[in-house]
mmCIF file of N, CA and C in Angstrom:
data_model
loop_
_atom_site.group_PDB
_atom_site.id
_atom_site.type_symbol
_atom_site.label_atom_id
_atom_site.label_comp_id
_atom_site.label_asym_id
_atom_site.label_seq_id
_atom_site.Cartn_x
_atom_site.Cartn_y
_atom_site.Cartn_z
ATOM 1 N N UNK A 1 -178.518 41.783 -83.903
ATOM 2 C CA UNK A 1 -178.823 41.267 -82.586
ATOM 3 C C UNK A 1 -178.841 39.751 -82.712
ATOM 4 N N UNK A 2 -178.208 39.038 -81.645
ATOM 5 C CA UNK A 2 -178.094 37.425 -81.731
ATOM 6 C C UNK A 2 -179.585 37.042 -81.342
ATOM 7 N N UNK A 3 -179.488 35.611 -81.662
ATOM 8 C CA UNK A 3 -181.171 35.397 -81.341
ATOM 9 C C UNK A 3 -181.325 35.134 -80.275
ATOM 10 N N UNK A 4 -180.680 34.968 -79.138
ATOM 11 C CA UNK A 4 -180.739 34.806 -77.907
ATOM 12 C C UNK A 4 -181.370 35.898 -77.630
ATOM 13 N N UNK A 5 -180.325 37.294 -77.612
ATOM 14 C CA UNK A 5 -181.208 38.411 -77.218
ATOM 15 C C UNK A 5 -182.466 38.952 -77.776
ATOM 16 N N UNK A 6 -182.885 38.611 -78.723
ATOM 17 C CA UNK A 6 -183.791 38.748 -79.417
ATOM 18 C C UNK A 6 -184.959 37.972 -78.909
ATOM 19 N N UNK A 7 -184.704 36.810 -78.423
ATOM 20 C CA UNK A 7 -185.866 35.763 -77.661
ATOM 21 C C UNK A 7 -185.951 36.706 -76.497
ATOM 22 N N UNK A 8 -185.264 36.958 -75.594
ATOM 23 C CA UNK A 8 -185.212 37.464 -74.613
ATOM 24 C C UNK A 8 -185.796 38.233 -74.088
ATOM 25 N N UNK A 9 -185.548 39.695 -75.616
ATOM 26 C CA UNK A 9 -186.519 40.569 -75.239
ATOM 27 C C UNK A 9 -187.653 40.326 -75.841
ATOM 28 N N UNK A 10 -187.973 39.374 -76.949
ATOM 29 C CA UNK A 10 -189.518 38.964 -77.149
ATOM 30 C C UNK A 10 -190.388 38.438 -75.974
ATOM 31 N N UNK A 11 -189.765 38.055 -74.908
ATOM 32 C CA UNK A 11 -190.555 37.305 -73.686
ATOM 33 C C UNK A 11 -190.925 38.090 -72.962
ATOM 34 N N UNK A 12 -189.582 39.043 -72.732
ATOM 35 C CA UNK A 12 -190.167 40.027 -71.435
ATOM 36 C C UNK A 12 -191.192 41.248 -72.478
ATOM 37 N N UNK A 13 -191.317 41.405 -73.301
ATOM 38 C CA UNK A 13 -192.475 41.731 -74.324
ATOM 39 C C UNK A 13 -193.805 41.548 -74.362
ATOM 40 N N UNK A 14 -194.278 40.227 -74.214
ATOM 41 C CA UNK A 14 -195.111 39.294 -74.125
ATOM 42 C C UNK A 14 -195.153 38.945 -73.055
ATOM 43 N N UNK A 15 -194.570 39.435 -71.777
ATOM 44 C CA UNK A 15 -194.928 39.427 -70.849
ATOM 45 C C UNK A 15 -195.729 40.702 -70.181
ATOM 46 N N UNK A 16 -194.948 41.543 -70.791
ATOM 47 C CA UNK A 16 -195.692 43.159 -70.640
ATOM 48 C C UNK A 16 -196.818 43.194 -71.533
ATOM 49 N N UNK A 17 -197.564 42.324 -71.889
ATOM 50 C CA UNK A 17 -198.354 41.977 -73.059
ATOM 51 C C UNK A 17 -198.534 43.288 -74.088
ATOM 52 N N UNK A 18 -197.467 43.039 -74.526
ATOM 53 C CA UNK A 18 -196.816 44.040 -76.183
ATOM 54 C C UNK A 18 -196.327 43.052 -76.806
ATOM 55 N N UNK A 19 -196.261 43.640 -78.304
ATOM 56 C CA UNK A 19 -195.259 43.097 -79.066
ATOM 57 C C UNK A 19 -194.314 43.751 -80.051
ATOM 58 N N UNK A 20 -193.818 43.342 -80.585
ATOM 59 C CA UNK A 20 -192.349 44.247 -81.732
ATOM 60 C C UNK A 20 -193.488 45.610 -82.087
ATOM 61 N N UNK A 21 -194.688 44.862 -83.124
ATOM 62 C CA UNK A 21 -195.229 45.372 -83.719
ATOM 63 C C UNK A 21 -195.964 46.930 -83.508
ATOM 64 N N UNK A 22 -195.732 47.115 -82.213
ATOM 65 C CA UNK A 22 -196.583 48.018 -81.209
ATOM 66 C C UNK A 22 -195.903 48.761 -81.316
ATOM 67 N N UNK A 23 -195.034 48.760 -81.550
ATOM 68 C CA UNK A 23 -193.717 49.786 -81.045
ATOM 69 C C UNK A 23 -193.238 50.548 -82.404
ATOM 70 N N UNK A 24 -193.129 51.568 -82.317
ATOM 71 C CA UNK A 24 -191.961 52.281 -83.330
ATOM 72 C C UNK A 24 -190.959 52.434 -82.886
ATOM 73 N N UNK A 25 -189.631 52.135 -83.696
ATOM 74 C CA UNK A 25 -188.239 52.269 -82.892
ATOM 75 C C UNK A 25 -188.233 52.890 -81.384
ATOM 76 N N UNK A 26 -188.619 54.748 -81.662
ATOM 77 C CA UNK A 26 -187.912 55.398 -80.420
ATOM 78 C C UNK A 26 -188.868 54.932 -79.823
ATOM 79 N N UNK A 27 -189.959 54.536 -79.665
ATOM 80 C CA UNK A 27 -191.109 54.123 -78.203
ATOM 81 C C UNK A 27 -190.670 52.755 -78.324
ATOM 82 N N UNK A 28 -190.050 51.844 -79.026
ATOM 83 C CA UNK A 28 -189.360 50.358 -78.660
ATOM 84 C C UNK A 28 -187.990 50.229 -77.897
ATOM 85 N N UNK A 29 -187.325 51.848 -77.899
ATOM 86 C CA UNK A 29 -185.947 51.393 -77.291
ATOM 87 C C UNK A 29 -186.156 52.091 -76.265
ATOM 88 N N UNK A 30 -186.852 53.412 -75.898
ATOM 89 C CA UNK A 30 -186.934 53.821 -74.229
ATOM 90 C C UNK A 30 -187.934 52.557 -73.934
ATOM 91 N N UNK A 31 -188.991 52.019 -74.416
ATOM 92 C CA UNK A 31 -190.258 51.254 -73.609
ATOM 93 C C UNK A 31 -188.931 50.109 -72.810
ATOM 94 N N UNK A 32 -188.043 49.828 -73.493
ATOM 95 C CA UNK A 32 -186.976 48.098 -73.492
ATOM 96 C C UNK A 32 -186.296 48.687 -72.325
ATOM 97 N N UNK A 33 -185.861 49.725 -72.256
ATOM 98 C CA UNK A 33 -185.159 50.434 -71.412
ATOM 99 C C UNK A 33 -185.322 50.393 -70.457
ATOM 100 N N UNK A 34 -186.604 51.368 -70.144
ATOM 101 C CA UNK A 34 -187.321 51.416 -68.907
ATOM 102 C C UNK A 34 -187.822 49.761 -68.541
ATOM 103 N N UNK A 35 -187.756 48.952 -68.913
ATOM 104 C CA UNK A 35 -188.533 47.493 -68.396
ATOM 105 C C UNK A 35 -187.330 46.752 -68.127
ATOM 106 N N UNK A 36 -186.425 47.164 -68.592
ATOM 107 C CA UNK A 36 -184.787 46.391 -67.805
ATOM 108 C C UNK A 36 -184.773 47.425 -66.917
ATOM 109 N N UNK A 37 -184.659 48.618 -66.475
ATOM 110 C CA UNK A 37 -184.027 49.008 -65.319
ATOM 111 C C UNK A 37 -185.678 48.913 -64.251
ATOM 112 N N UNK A 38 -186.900 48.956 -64.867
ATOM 113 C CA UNK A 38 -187.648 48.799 -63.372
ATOM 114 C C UNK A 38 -187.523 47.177 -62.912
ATOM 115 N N UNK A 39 -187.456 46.381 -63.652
ATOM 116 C CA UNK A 39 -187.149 44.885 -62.827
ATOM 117 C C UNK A 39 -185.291 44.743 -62.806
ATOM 118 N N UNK A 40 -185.059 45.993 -62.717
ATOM 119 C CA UNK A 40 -183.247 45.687 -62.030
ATOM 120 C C UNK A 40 -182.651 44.623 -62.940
ATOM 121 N N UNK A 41 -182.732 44.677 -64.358
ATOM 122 C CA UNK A 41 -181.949 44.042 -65.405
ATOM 123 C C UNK A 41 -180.952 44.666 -65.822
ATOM 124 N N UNK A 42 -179.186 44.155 -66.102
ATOM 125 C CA UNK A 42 -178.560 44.778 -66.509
ATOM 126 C C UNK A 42 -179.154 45.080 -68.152
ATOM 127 N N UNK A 43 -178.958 46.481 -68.573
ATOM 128 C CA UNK A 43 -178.497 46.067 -69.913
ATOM 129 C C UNK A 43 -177.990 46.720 -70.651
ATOM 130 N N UNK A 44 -176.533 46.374 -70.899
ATOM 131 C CA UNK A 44 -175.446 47.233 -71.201
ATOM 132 C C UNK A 44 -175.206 46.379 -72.660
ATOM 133 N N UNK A 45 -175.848 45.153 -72.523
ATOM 134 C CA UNK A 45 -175.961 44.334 -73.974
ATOM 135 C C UNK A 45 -177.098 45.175 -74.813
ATOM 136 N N UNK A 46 -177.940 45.303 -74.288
ATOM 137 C CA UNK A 46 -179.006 46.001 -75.140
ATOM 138 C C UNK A 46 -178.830 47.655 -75.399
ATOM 139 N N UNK A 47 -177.720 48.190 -74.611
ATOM 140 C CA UNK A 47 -177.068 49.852 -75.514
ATOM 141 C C UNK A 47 -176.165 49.485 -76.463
ATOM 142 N N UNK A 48 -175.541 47.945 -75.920
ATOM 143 C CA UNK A 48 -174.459 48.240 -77.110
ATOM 144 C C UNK A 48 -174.870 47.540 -78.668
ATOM 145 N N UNK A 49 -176.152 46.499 -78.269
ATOM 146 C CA UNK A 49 -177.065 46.301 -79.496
ATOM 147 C C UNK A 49 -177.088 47.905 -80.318
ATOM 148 N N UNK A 50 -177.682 48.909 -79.243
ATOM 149 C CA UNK A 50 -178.361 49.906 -79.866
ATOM 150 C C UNK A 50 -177.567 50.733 -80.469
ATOM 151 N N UNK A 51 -176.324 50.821 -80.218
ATOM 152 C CA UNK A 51 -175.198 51.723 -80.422
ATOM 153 C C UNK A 51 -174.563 51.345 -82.031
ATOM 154 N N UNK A 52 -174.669 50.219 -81.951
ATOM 155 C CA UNK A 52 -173.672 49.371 -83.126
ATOM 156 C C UNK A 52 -174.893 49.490 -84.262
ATOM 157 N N UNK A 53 -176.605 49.431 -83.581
ATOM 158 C CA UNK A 53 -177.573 49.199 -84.676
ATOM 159 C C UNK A 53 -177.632 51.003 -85.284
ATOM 160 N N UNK A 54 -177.218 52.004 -84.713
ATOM 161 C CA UNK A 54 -176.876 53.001 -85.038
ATOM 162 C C UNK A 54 -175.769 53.602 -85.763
ATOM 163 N N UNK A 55 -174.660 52.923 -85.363
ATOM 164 C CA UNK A 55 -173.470 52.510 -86.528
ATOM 165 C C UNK A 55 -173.466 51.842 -87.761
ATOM 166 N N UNK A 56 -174.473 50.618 -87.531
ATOM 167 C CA UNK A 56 -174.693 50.643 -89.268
ATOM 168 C C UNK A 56 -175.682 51.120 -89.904
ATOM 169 N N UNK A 57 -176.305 52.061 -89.373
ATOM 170 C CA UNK A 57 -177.603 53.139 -90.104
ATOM 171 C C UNK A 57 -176.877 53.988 -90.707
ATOM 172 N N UNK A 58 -175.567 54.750 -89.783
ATOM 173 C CA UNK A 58 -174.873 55.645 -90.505
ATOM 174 C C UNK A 58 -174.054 54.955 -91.369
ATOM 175 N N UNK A 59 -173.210 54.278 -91.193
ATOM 176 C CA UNK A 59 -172.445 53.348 -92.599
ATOM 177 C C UNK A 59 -172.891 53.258 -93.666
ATOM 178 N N UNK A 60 -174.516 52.932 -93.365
ATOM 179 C CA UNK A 60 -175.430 52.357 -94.742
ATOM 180 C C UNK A 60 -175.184 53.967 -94.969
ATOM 181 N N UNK A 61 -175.649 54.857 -94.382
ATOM 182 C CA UNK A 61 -176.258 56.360 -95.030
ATOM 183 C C UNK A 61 -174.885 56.690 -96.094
ATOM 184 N N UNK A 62 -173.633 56.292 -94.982
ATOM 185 C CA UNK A 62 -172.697 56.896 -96.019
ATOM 186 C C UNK A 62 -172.076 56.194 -97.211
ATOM 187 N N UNK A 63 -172.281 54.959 -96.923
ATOM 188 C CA UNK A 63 -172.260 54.012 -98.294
ATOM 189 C C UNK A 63 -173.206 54.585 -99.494
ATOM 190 N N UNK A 64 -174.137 54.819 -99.135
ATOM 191 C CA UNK A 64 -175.373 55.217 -99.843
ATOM 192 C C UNK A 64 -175.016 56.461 -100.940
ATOM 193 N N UNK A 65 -174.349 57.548 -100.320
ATOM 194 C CA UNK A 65 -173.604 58.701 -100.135
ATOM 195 C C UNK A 65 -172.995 58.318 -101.352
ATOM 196 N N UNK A 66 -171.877 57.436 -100.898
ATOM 197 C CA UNK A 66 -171.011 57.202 -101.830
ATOM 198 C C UNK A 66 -171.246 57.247 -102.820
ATOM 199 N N UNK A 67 -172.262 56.061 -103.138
ATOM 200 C CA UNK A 67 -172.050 55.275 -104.288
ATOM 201 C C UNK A 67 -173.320 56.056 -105.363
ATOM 202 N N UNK A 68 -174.108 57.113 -104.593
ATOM 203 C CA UNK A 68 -174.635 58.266 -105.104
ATOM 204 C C UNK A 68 -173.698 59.274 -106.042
ATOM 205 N N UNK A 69 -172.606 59.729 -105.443
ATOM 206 C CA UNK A 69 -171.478 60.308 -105.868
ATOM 207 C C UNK A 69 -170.770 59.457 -106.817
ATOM 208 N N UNK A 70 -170.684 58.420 -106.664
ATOM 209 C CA UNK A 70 -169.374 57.981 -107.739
ATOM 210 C C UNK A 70 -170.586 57.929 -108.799
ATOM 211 N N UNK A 71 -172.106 57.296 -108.850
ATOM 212 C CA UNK A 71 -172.683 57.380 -110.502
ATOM 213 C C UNK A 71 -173.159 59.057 -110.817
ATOM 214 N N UNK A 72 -172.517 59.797 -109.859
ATOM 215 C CA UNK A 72 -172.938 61.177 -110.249
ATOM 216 C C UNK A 72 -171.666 61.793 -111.109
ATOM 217 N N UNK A 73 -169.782 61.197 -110.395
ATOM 218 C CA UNK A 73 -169.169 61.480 -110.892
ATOM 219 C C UNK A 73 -169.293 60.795 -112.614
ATOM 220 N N UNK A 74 -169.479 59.729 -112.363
ATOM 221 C CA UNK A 74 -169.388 58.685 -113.859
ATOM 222 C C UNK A 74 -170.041 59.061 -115.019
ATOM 223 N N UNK A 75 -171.807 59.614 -114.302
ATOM 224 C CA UNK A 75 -172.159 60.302 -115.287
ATOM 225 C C UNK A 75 -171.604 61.411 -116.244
ATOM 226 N N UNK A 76 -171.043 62.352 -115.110
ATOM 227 C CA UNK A 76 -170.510 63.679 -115.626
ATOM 228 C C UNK A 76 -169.477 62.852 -116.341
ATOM 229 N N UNK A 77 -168.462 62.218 -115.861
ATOM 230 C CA UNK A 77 -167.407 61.749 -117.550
ATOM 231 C C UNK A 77 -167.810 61.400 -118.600
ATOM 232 N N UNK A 78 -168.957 60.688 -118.717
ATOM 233 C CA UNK A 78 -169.861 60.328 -119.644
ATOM 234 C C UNK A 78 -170.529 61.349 -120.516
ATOM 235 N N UNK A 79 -170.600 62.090 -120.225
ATOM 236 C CA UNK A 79 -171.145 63.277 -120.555
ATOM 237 C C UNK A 79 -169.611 64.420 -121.430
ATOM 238 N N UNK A 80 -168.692 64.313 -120.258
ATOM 239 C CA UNK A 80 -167.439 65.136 -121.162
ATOM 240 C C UNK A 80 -167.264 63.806 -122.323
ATOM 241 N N UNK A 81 -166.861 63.102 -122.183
ATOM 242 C CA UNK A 81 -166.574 61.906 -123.359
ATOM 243 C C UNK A 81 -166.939 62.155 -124.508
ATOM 244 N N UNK A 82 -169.007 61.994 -124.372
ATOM 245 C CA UNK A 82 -169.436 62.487 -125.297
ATOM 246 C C UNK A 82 -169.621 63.707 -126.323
ATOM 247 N N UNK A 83 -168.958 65.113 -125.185
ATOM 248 C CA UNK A 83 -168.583 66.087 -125.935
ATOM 249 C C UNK A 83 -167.640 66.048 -126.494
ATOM 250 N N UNK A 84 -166.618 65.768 -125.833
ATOM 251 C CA UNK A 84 -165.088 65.593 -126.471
ATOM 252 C C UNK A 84 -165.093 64.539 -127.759
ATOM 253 N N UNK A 85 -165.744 64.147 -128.233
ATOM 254 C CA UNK A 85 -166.027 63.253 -129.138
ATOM 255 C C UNK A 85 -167.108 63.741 -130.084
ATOM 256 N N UNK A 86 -167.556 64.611 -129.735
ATOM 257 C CA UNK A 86 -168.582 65.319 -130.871
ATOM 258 C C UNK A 86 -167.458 66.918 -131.035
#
């Protein structure tokens, strides 16, 4: 998120006298939600914040994935090596 939007929604936050801290994700993104559409705010910036911040949760997960698998494959060669060598 740019820091613009990030100021942005810290104000109207602190105006609803809340802060980040109050919030757990899912009660921080319906609470943001609902407070742009009851004062008639677009915010199609703040789904597509949410959309993309959900795209790299899964990326990370499957990076994660990955690179789980490749020291799982590496091990196992490591392991034939050492038999094949004894």
């Amino acid at each position: 998120m740019d820091k613009s939007t990030k100021e942005m929604l810290e104000a109207i936050l602190k105006k609803e006298n809340t802060t980040f801290k109050k919030w757990q994700d899912q009660t921080l993104e319906a609470g943001l939600m609902a407070i742009f559409m009851r004062k008639g705010e677009e915010f199609q910036e703040f789904k597509n914040w949410m959309i993309e911040r959900e795209a790299q949760k899964k990326m990370t997960q499957f990076l994660s994935t990955q690179l789980n698998l490749s020291n799982k494959n590496q091990q196992a060669q490591n392991v034939y090596r050492e038999s094949e060598e004894n």
